[in-house]
XYZ file of C-alpha atoms in Angstrom:
664
model
C -23.155 -26.253 40.003
C -20.737 -24.523 37.625
C -19.692 -27.813 36.014
C -23.250 -29.111 35.715
C -24.424 -25.881 34.147
C -21.614 -25.920 31.602
C -22.141 -29.617 30.856
C -25.825 -28.986 30.190
C -24.973 -25.992 28.040
C -22.399 -28.021 26.102
C -24.940 -30.759 25.372
C -27.546 -28.206 24.321
C -25.205 -26.444 21.947
C -23.851 -29.604 20.368
C -27.302 -31.120 19.823
C -29.199 -27.964 18.787
C -29.877 -26.971 15.201
C -27.481 -24.595 13.504
C -30.060 -21.776 13.252
C -30.295 -21.388 17.030
C -26.526 -21.536 17.361
C -26.166 -18.828 14.718
C -28.695 -16.606 16.491
C -26.894 -17.057 19.797
C -23.559 -16.228 18.184
C -25.008 -13.081 16.629
C -26.441 -12.018 19.986
C -23.132 -12.609 21.756
C -21.227 -10.618 19.114
C -23.749 -7.804 19.297
C -23.360 -7.429 23.059
C -19.750 -8.621 23.336
C -18.423 -5.371 24.804
C -21.249 -5.122 27.346
C -20.734 -8.757 28.391
C -16.977 -8.229 28.715
C -17.246 -5.165 30.919
C -20.075 -6.734 32.877
C -17.815 -9.688 33.665
C -15.009 -7.314 34.644
C -17.237 -5.362 37.028
C -18.530 -8.584 38.611
C -14.949 -9.795 39.151
C -14.086 -6.555 40.973
C -17.240 -6.885 43.123
C -16.424 -10.545 43.789
C -12.918 -9.630 44.935
C -14.381 -7.156 47.434
C -16.926 -9.624 48.848
C -14.322 -12.409 49.011
C -12.394 -10.391 51.576
C -15.434 -9.690 53.751
C -16.125 -12.239 56.449
C -19.324 -14.192 55.880
C -19.883 -12.827 52.349
C -17.557 -15.100 50.383
C -20.532 -16.989 48.952
C -21.753 -13.791 47.291
C -18.258 -13.326 45.900
C -18.287 -16.859 44.476
C -21.683 -16.260 42.856
C -20.318 -13.098 41.217
C -17.301 -15.054 39.968
C -19.555 -17.754 38.495
C -21.785 -15.208 36.709
C -18.685 -13.422 35.398
C -17.330 -16.763 34.199
C -20.560 -17.482 32.294
C -20.672 -13.978 30.753
C -17.117 -14.185 29.410
C -16.862 -17.946 28.927
C -19.921 -18.754 26.810
C -18.587 -17.230 23.596
C -15.209 -18.959 24.111
C -16.967 -22.294 24.501
C -19.072 -21.657 21.396
C -15.980 -20.976 19.316
C -14.360 -24.161 20.657
C -17.407 -26.262 19.728
C -17.644 -24.730 16.261
C -13.969 -25.573 15.724
C -14.578 -29.153 16.876
C -17.463 -29.496 14.429
C -15.024 -28.596 11.668
C -12.534 -31.132 13.094
C -10.153 -28.474 14.455
C -8.722 -28.456 17.962
C -8.494 -24.757 18.826
C -6.951 -22.670 21.576
C -10.490 -21.870 22.766
C -10.950 -25.553 23.620
C -7.867 -25.413 25.827
C -9.187 -22.313 27.614
C -12.653 -23.881 28.021
C -11.288 -27.089 29.537
C -8.944 -25.138 31.829
C -11.666 -22.780 33.082
C -14.220 -25.546 33.629
C -11.506 -27.509 35.416
C -10.887 -24.533 37.682
C -14.571 -24.654 38.601
C -14.231 -28.380 39.353
C -11.625 -27.700 42.004
C -13.598 -24.752 43.370
C -11.333 -22.012 41.980
C -14.210 -19.918 40.658
C -12.102 -16.764 40.741
C -9.500 -18.318 38.450
C -12.147 -19.579 36.006
C -13.674 -16.107 35.788
C -10.362 -14.264 35.490
C -8.938 -16.682 32.870
C -11.950 -16.280 30.559
C -12.189 -12.527 31.201
C -8.529 -11.889 30.358
C -8.750 -14.141 27.288
C -11.765 -12.154 26.069
C -10.042 -8.883 26.907
C -7.095 -9.986 24.782
C -9.441 -10.837 21.900
C -11.146 -7.455 22.270
C -7.853 -5.563 22.159
C -6.721 -7.658 19.189
C -9.899 -6.807 17.266
C -9.552 -3.152 18.219
C -5.987 -3.113 16.922
C -7.058 -4.876 13.715
C -9.846 -2.347 13.272
C -7.456 0.522 13.811
C -4.945 -0.771 11.291
C -7.698 -1.495 8.759
C -8.920 2.099 9.007
C -6.964 2.905 5.849
C -9.276 0.579 3.882
C -12.364 2.090 5.487
C -11.190 5.598 4.678
C -10.494 4.594 1.082
C -13.878 2.885 0.758
C -15.687 5.936 2.110
C -13.894 8.042 -0.481
C -15.198 5.889 -3.342
C -17.547 7.743 -5.718
C -21.228 6.836 -5.566
C -22.822 8.727 -8.463
C -21.921 10.119 -11.876
C -23.445 12.456 -14.467
C -23.604 10.721 -17.851
C -24.033 12.711 -21.054
C -26.709 10.801 -22.949
C -27.275 13.121 -25.898
C -25.833 16.321 -27.350
C -27.867 18.636 -29.562
C -27.343 22.049 -31.142
C -29.794 24.638 -29.896
C -30.743 27.890 -31.540
C -32.477 28.521 -34.846
C -30.011 28.574 -37.718
C -32.507 29.287 -40.484
C -31.053 32.705 -41.101
C -27.574 31.248 -41.308
C -28.380 29.282 -44.428
C -28.403 32.404 -46.524
C -25.691 34.193 -44.605
C -21.957 34.282 -45.262
C -21.239 35.565 -41.759
C -19.002 32.999 -40.055
C -19.938 34.365 -36.659
C -23.480 33.149 -37.192
C -22.491 29.554 -36.509
C -20.808 30.630 -33.302
C -24.182 31.740 -31.948
C -25.353 28.143 -31.971
C -24.802 26.819 -28.483
C -24.076 23.233 -27.662
C -26.482 21.672 -25.163
C -26.092 18.354 -23.363
C -28.782 16.157 -21.882
C -27.402 14.440 -18.780
C -28.636 11.849 -16.334
C -27.489 11.034 -12.823
C -26.541 7.374 -12.421
C -24.841 5.165 -9.844
C -21.068 4.997 -10.233
C -21.411 1.223 -10.718
C -23.504 1.812 -13.854
C -20.770 3.699 -15.710
C -19.566 1.758 -18.746
C -16.366 2.016 -20.746
C -16.778 4.645 -23.449
C -19.408 6.674 -21.575
C -18.921 10.430 -21.648
C -19.290 11.878 -18.172
C -19.777 15.412 -16.918
C -17.680 16.253 -13.863
C -18.793 19.319 -11.942
C -16.655 21.391 -9.603
C -16.566 19.860 -6.137
C -17.708 16.394 -7.264
C -15.853 13.099 -7.351
C -14.724 11.513 -10.578
C -16.569 8.209 -10.991
C -14.138 6.276 -13.197
C -10.676 6.383 -14.685
C -10.742 8.204 -17.983
C -9.444 10.835 -20.378
C -10.513 14.486 -20.480
C -12.196 15.268 -23.814
C -13.353 18.795 -23.097
C -12.886 21.558 -20.546
C -10.215 22.077 -17.934
C -9.908 22.306 -14.185
C -7.849 21.435 -11.132
C -8.163 17.956 -9.630
C -7.261 16.900 -6.086
C -5.450 13.572 -6.529
C -4.266 12.982 -2.949
C -6.256 9.726 -2.709
C -4.234 8.302 -5.619
C -0.859 10.038 -5.722
C -0.604 11.450 -2.198
C 0.116 14.918 -3.628
C -1.706 17.610 -1.604
C -1.798 20.286 -4.335
C -4.457 20.192 -7.081
C -3.252 19.218 -10.555
C -4.356 20.951 -13.719
C -6.249 18.769 -16.197
C -7.175 19.580 -19.793
C -7.885 17.786 -23.091
C -6.079 14.452 -23.295
C -5.089 14.274 -19.622
C -5.814 11.170 -17.558
C -8.079 11.403 -14.503
C -8.725 8.795 -11.809
C -11.788 7.537 -9.999
C -12.114 8.786 -6.435
C -10.309 12.077 -7.075
C -12.155 15.383 -6.697
C -12.526 18.199 -9.213
C -11.588 21.211 -7.103
C -12.498 23.804 -9.726
C -13.517 23.993 -13.364
C -15.721 21.731 -15.452
C -14.722 18.584 -17.339
C -16.124 16.225 -19.921
C -14.339 12.880 -19.741
C -14.514 9.523 -21.497
C -14.510 6.516 -19.165
C -11.665 4.074 -19.884
C -11.738 1.945 -16.713
C -14.768 1.277 -14.544
C -15.695 -0.650 -11.410
C -13.021 -2.958 -10.044
C -10.631 -2.066 -12.884
C -10.126 1.539 -11.746
C -6.882 2.533 -10.081
C -8.794 3.493 -6.929
C -10.572 0.123 -6.675
C -7.300 -1.736 -7.225
C -5.675 0.161 -4.363
C -8.474 -0.949 -2.017
C -8.272 -4.547 -3.283
C -4.494 -4.638 -2.855
C -4.688 -3.495 0.778
C -7.443 -6.022 1.533
C -5.488 -8.853 -0.084
C -2.363 -7.804 1.780
C -4.015 -8.026 5.174
C -5.288 -11.526 4.431
C -1.943 -12.830 3.168
C 0.244 -14.656 5.695
C 3.975 -14.674 6.289
C 6.043 -17.881 6.589
C 6.101 -17.377 10.364
C 2.302 -17.146 10.524
C 1.910 -20.282 8.411
C 4.282 -22.145 10.727
C 2.357 -20.996 13.804
C -0.936 -22.129 12.232
C 0.511 -25.607 11.711
C 2.058 -25.559 15.176
C -1.267 -24.657 16.860
C -3.004 -27.717 15.351
C -0.672 -30.042 17.238
C 0.090 -27.922 20.279
C -3.399 -27.942 21.856
C -3.845 -31.742 21.728
C -0.289 -32.161 23.039
C -0.963 -29.921 26.059
C -4.216 -31.763 26.819
C -2.376 -35.099 26.666
C 0.435 -33.802 28.925
C -2.111 -32.510 31.456
C -3.904 -35.877 31.379
C -0.644 -37.759 31.939
C 0.272 -35.459 34.840
C -3.107 -36.204 36.423
C -2.735 -39.960 35.848
C 0.704 -40.107 37.465
C 0.217 -37.518 40.236
C -3.533 -37.670 40.842
C -3.233 -33.916 41.345
C -6.132 -32.170 39.613
C -4.855 -28.703 40.534
C -1.516 -29.257 38.782
C -3.127 -30.745 35.663
C -5.565 -27.836 35.308
C -2.839 -25.299 35.999
C -0.831 -26.793 33.116
C -3.849 -26.313 30.846
C -4.217 -22.689 31.909
C -0.553 -21.726 31.727
C 0.160 -23.517 28.429
C -2.521 -21.673 26.437
C -0.467 -20.123 23.579
C -2.770 -17.143 23.054
C 0.094 -14.677 22.750
C 1.842 -16.900 20.211
C -1.248 -17.314 18.038
C -2.047 -13.592 17.791
C 1.503 -12.219 18.002
C 2.492 -12.704 14.331
C -0.735 -11.757 12.499
C -1.343 -8.681 14.610
C 2.232 -7.482 13.967
C 1.796 -7.930 10.197
C -1.603 -6.244 10.066
C -0.285 -3.315 12.096
C 2.640 -2.987 9.654
C 0.348 -3.117 6.616
C -1.893 -0.505 8.192
C 1.106 1.708 8.878
C 2.155 1.367 5.266
C -1.324 2.237 3.975
C -1.319 5.418 6.055
C 1.911 6.376 4.276
C 0.526 5.552 0.796
C 2.506 2.290 0.666
C 0.790 -0.971 -0.228
C 2.549 -3.963 1.333
C 0.987 -7.078 -0.187
C 0.853 -9.312 2.873
C 3.050 -10.825 5.539
C 5.070 -12.875 3.050
C 6.055 -9.735 1.130
C 6.963 -7.922 4.354
C 9.102 -10.802 5.600
C 11.072 -11.141 2.336
C 11.443 -7.397 1.782
C 12.864 -6.898 5.281
C 15.811 -9.187 4.400
C 16.817 -7.209 1.290
C 20.540 -6.670 0.827
C 20.523 -5.589 -2.840
C 18.305 -2.939 -4.435
C 18.119 -2.731 -8.234
C 16.544 0.317 -9.886
C 15.088 0.890 -13.304
C 16.106 4.372 -14.489
C 13.349 6.050 -16.472
C 10.311 6.917 -14.357
C 11.909 5.451 -11.239
C 15.114 7.344 -10.548
C 14.202 10.000 -13.107
C 10.991 11.872 -13.879
C 10.487 10.030 -17.160
C 10.020 13.340 -19.028
C 12.944 14.916 -20.948
C 13.750 18.482 -19.900
C 16.358 21.033 -20.944
C 19.214 20.641 -18.480
C 21.869 22.838 -20.156
C 21.796 25.872 -22.453
C 24.564 27.684 -24.320
C 23.561 30.903 -26.109
C 25.768 32.162 -28.969
C 23.404 34.821 -30.313
C 22.911 37.318 -27.459
C 19.206 37.117 -28.341
C 18.148 33.935 -26.587
C 14.439 34.781 -26.375
C 14.230 35.346 -30.138
C 16.134 32.103 -30.837
C 13.835 30.106 -28.557
C 10.809 31.718 -30.158
C 11.906 30.607 -33.648
C 12.915 27.142 -32.425
C 9.633 26.570 -30.595
C 7.711 27.654 -33.682
C 9.499 24.926 -35.654
C 9.166 22.248 -32.952
C 5.404 22.700 -32.738
C 5.220 20.727 -35.955
C 6.832 17.710 -34.231
C 5.580 15.332 -31.534
C 9.074 14.035 -30.703
C 9.825 14.058 -26.914
C 12.890 16.279 -27.459
C 10.763 18.726 -29.448
C 8.254 18.897 -26.604
C 11.109 19.565 -24.172
C 12.225 22.540 -26.294
C 8.658 23.890 -26.384
C 8.310 23.596 -22.610
C 11.656 25.305 -22.110
C 10.724 28.176 -24.424
C 7.637 28.837 -22.325
C 5.356 31.711 -23.323
C 7.601 33.315 -25.918
C 6.043 34.730 -29.070
C 5.109 32.103 -31.637
C 5.270 32.351 -35.424
C 3.884 30.305 -38.264
C 6.434 27.816 -39.642
C 6.529 27.282 -43.406
C 8.245 24.676 -45.590
C 8.579 22.335 -42.619
C 10.765 19.304 -43.382
C 11.485 16.499 -40.942
C 14.867 14.861 -41.473
C 14.603 11.372 -40.011
C 17.057 10.797 -37.195
C 18.386 14.331 -37.409
C 15.790 17.004 -36.681
C 13.535 19.568 -38.381
C 14.018 22.318 -40.965
C 11.623 25.208 -41.566
C 11.258 28.822 -42.602
C 9.994 31.018 -39.779
C 9.446 34.764 -40.060
C 11.758 34.868 -43.130
C 14.535 32.980 -41.281
C 15.944 29.563 -42.212
C 15.746 27.616 -38.962
C 17.259 24.196 -38.211
C 16.625 22.375 -34.932
C 18.370 19.043 -34.520
C 21.586 17.167 -33.847
C 25.125 17.674 -35.100
C 24.488 15.493 -38.141
C 21.704 17.838 -39.305
C 24.083 20.786 -39.115
C 26.764 18.938 -41.099
C 24.264 17.873 -43.776
C 23.277 21.510 -44.255
C 26.888 22.660 -44.485
C 26.916 24.525 -41.165
C 30.295 24.569 -39.493
C 30.750 24.348 -35.743
C 33.429 26.610 -34.213
C 35.826 25.034 -31.709
C 34.045 26.631 -28.751
C 30.743 25.054 -29.760
C 32.415 21.683 -30.287
C 33.921 21.905 -26.802
C 30.570 22.858 -25.290
C 28.926 20.029 -27.200
C 31.433 17.524 -25.819
C 31.037 18.828 -22.255
C 27.251 18.585 -22.345
C 27.359 15.133 -23.921
C 29.591 13.940 -21.082
C 26.762 14.729 -18.642
C 24.614 12.165 -20.474
C 22.347 14.752 -22.099
C 21.032 14.596 -25.654
C 22.168 17.500 -27.844
C 19.849 19.879 -29.733
C 21.502 22.563 -31.879
C 19.531 25.554 -33.143
C 20.758 27.237 -36.332
C 19.411 30.560 -37.614
C 20.305 31.496 -41.202
C 23.228 29.038 -41.444
C 24.741 29.975 -38.087
C 24.510 28.029 -34.824
C 22.714 30.283 -32.342
C 22.110 27.989 -29.373
C 22.983 24.603 -27.923
C 20.544 22.774 -25.652
C 21.279 19.723 -23.535
C 18.165 17.654 -22.890
C 18.015 14.920 -20.301
C 15.589 13.037 -18.136
C 15.546 14.998 -14.882
C 16.538 13.079 -11.758
C 13.856 12.953 -9.073
C 14.432 15.451 -6.287
C 14.496 12.826 -3.537
C 16.572 10.220 -5.409
C 20.014 11.170 -4.107
C 19.014 11.369 -0.445
C 16.953 8.160 -0.651
C 19.889 6.203 -2.064
C 22.120 7.587 0.692
C 19.494 6.508 3.261
C 19.442 2.984 1.810
C 23.216 2.789 2.187
C 22.911 3.958 5.798
C 20.401 1.153 6.375
C 23.012 -1.405 5.377
C 22.001 -2.117 1.760
C 25.306 -3.367 0.408
C 24.581 -3.207 -3.328
C 22.603 -0.544 -5.218
C 22.441 -1.115 -8.981
C 20.798 0.770 -11.866
C 19.541 -1.018 -14.990
C 18.511 0.921 -18.088
C 17.920 0.583 -21.785
C 19.510 4.015 -22.263
C 23.033 4.562 -23.565
C 26.117 4.058 -21.431
C 27.051 7.767 -21.284
C 23.666 8.768 -19.884
C 23.650 5.854 -17.444
C 27.161 6.687 -16.249
C 26.331 10.355 -15.643
C 23.141 9.588 -13.668
C 24.824 6.851 -11.633
C 27.688 9.165 -10.728
C 25.299 11.957 -9.739
C 23.279 9.637 -7.467
C 26.211 7.811 -5.929
C 25.380 4.488 -7.602
C 28.571 2.529 -8.186
C 27.164 -0.252 -10.376
C 25.006 0.174 -13.461
C 24.172 -1.714 -16.654
C 23.124 0.153 -19.811
C 21.477 -0.633 -23.156
C 19.484 -3.542 -21.709
C 16.366 -5.216 -23.049
C 13.626 -6.370 -20.597
C 14.920 -9.935 -20.684
C 18.433 -8.642 -19.957
C 17.187 -7.008 -16.753
C 15.666 -10.297 -15.646
C 18.965 -12.069 -16.397
C 20.826 -9.607 -14.161
C 18.317 -10.248 -11.350
C 18.761 -14.019 -11.703
C 22.553 -13.760 -11.634
C 22.443 -11.698 -8.436
C 20.144 -14.275 -6.819
C 22.459 -17.082 -7.914
C 25.229 -15.231 -6.087
C 23.196 -15.444 -2.866
C 21.759 -11.929 -2.904
C 18.216 -11.101 -1.717
C 17.144 -8.731 -4.473
C 14.542 -5.975 -4.511
C 13.771 -4.492 -7.938
C 12.094 -1.086 -8.300
C 10.413 -0.208 -11.614
C 7.326 1.255 -13.215
C 6.882 0.162 -16.831
C 5.585 -2.832 -18.767
C 9.188 -3.579 -19.723
C 9.983 -3.928 -16.013
C 7.406 -6.681 -15.426
C 9.787 -9.641 -15.997
C 12.322 -8.187 -13.545
C 9.592 -7.355 -10.990
C 8.323 -10.933 -11.152
C 11.820 -12.447 -10.968
C 13.058 -10.397 -7.992
C 12.627 -11.592 -4.414
C 10.667 -8.376 -3.864
C 9.209 -6.372 -6.735
C 8.341 -2.736 -6.014
C 6.211 -0.746 -8.452
C 5.656 2.969 -8.629
C 1.968 3.862 -8.272
C 2.200 5.959 -11.434
C 3.413 2.907 -13.362
C 1.519 0.518 -15.612
C -1.107 -1.944 -14.377
C 1.100 -4.873 -15.428
C 3.987 -3.588 -13.306
C 1.714 -3.028 -10.296
C 0.119 -6.476 -10.600
C 3.556 -8.155 -10.738
C 4.877 -6.345 -7.681
C 4.949 -7.146 -3.956
C 4.962 -3.508 -2.834
C 3.344 -0.475 -4.478
C 4.535 3.078 -3.786
C 1.387 5.086 -4.497
C 3.145 8.449 -4.348
C 5.824 7.228 -6.774
C 8.605 8.867 -4.760
C 11.789 7.201 -3.565
C 11.365 8.474 -0.033
C 8.423 6.042 0.159
C 10.823 3.231 -0.772
C 13.030 4.003 2.226
C 9.980 4.320 4.464
C 8.536 1.009 3.238
C 11.788 -0.826 4.033
C 11.838 0.663 7.519
C 8.212 -0.366 8.081
C 8.959 -3.909 6.893
C 12.008 -4.250 9.104
C 10.206 -2.827 12.109
C 7.219 -5.136 11.509
C 9.387 -8.255 11.368
C 11.356 -7.053 14.391
C 8.117 -6.692 16.397
C 6.869 -10.057 15.105
C 9.927 -11.879 16.465
C 9.682 -9.918 19.707
C 6.103 -11.161 20.090
C 7.094 -14.761 19.443
C 9.923 -14.523 21.984
C 7.570 -13.021 24.577
C 4.915 -15.701 23.996
C 7.195 -18.739 23.959
C 9.409 -17.445 26.754
C 6.414 -16.801 29.003
C 5.011 -20.332 28.565
C 8.413 -21.976 29.134
C 9.137 -19.944 32.268
C 5.664 -20.510 33.708
C 5.759 -24.273 33.183
C 9.297 -24.458 34.580
C 8.183 -22.425 37.587
C 5.134 -24.640 38.041
C 7.132 -27.879 38.146
C 9.740 -26.215 40.389
C 6.990 -25.221 42.818
C 7.407 -21.455 42.471
C 4.367 -20.745 40.278
C 0.757 -21.387 41.252
C -2.504 -21.008 39.364
C -3.374 -17.439 40.332
C -0.023 -15.740 39.734
C 0.753 -17.904 36.709
C -2.582 -17.074 35.113
C -2.060 -13.357 35.588
C 1.437 -13.492 34.082
C 0.223 -15.616 31.174
C -2.707 -13.361 30.303
C -0.520 -10.295 30.764
C 1.771 -11.689 28.033
C -1.180 -11.589 25.615
C -1.732 -7.924 26.388
C 1.990 -7.237 26.006
C 2.172 -8.649 22.439
C -0.941 -6.678 21.442
C 0.418 -3.401 22.774
C 3.801 -4.215 21.249
C 2.200 -4.597 17.807
C 0.232 -1.384 18.282
C 3.527 0.486 18.604
C 4.074 0.010 14.872
C 1.048 2.149 14.012
C 2.197 5.146 16.027
C 5.987 5.105 16.461
C 8.437 7.096 14.368
C 10.377 5.028 11.866
C 13.933 5.285 13.156
C 14.705 1.603 13.095
C 17.346 0.587 10.566
């Protein structure tokens, strides 16, 4: 009865029009959980009746119904694969379960299909769990925006025409007409109003107002960041307080937020070399098993043995073991603000033995700050006040560092400002002749440096800092050392990499040798190359690879793109340029080096679990078949062990989404 029913169903499905098949598939997917648990309950009931004298027929009926409930969708998938000229694992399961019915083992047919479906259910549940990072990101995407469509001046200014009172114009208030639009309708160049508590709809630049923005969805930083004129804001972030006018610079799929979502989605679809091998292996494995089972039947005339081979040889654990391990690893990375671009990237990254760092923006903050100060005036606040007043006329990075260091000191108006190219700035401030610049500027103005200042200058230079001297009325009053501040987590992260067995850690920079040497020594980096052009960095990467090294390069700028592309694994900081991010295999959204260490641990753990799954799957099949031919394994126990191996690889992969990253 079971065989006839399935044969009729097979003929119906194969001959019916695609519309009916699609509807049936949709119905089965819709009620898949109910059908699965219904089959499970019927199997339990059948087991009870099978042990009651005179009621075994009821038990067999329950087994058959359970077999149909769990087996129909498997058969459908097998037929769909056949129509596309693919021999799938589902075909092997279908033949094995129908064969079990042929020999009257209805319990085995029901349990085989139920456990196979249970494995598929747990696999999908794990996939769904690890893809939750994408769902959370998608739900955080902005849906609406307020676009400023016209600005007009309100208030009657008739009386102002004949008035010389400047305050009259201040009474005219600026009014903006705004419209609410879908976030997808925002165009580049649009001026948007962002209200407190609302999401920012596109990447852009603040043109008016100020406020504090929660950027955790982009940078991972929990504290709000102050934004004012000229600052960059990102789509998907939330204005915690204040009011902003911004000009849209990136919209739709070009925003940083949208790219993060796209990168995670692409990563979970990408396959590792192991997965690609298993895909090729599965195409030949199923036909081979069917042929072996047929030959066993031909030579032994033992249907039970042939069908048992079909059941025990189903490589379900092997097929799902690798992809589920990779997806779990990618999901774990996404939860930690790390974008791992697919199984291939994970596999290569896990083998890294050499890590090469760019300096600026990667190991350092990328913003020059005052790192040393020597005061020779005993009036440091007054000196900084005069110096900051002069530096406000310059947009040079060192000038901005001096201004930031001076803080909220009193400011004066600078007169007769003269910029001396390559040297610094001269000015008259509050009746004082003020010079702010390097040693050459002092020498050109005839200012002598006492021996103590020369010694201090040499000491600060040896730390790799740039020198800024401040002279007041022909006398040096202060020496400032300005350097790019090392990231707080850089030293510990490099030590952690060494503990993880990374044999070579190298720094590449376009900066001068003295600065490079000082930073390398501070961080414990033994090898560095200075004064490099972008193509020089790529040459270094190539030479390391030629020496047999598996190289990971970490950078953030456009100039790092050639090296990122050339390295075995390119890692970009999330705060870096779009070109760097696009050319990378891993993106550290938080832009911290602790994320680098964490990403390597995740990659290694993922690959470790992947190989564990393969060993479990292959080992189980080999042992079961060996036990079968030796006479120790029979259908029932073999089937339970085989299906249990599928559950084991699923639960093994799920460990990666919850375990602490201690693996090195």
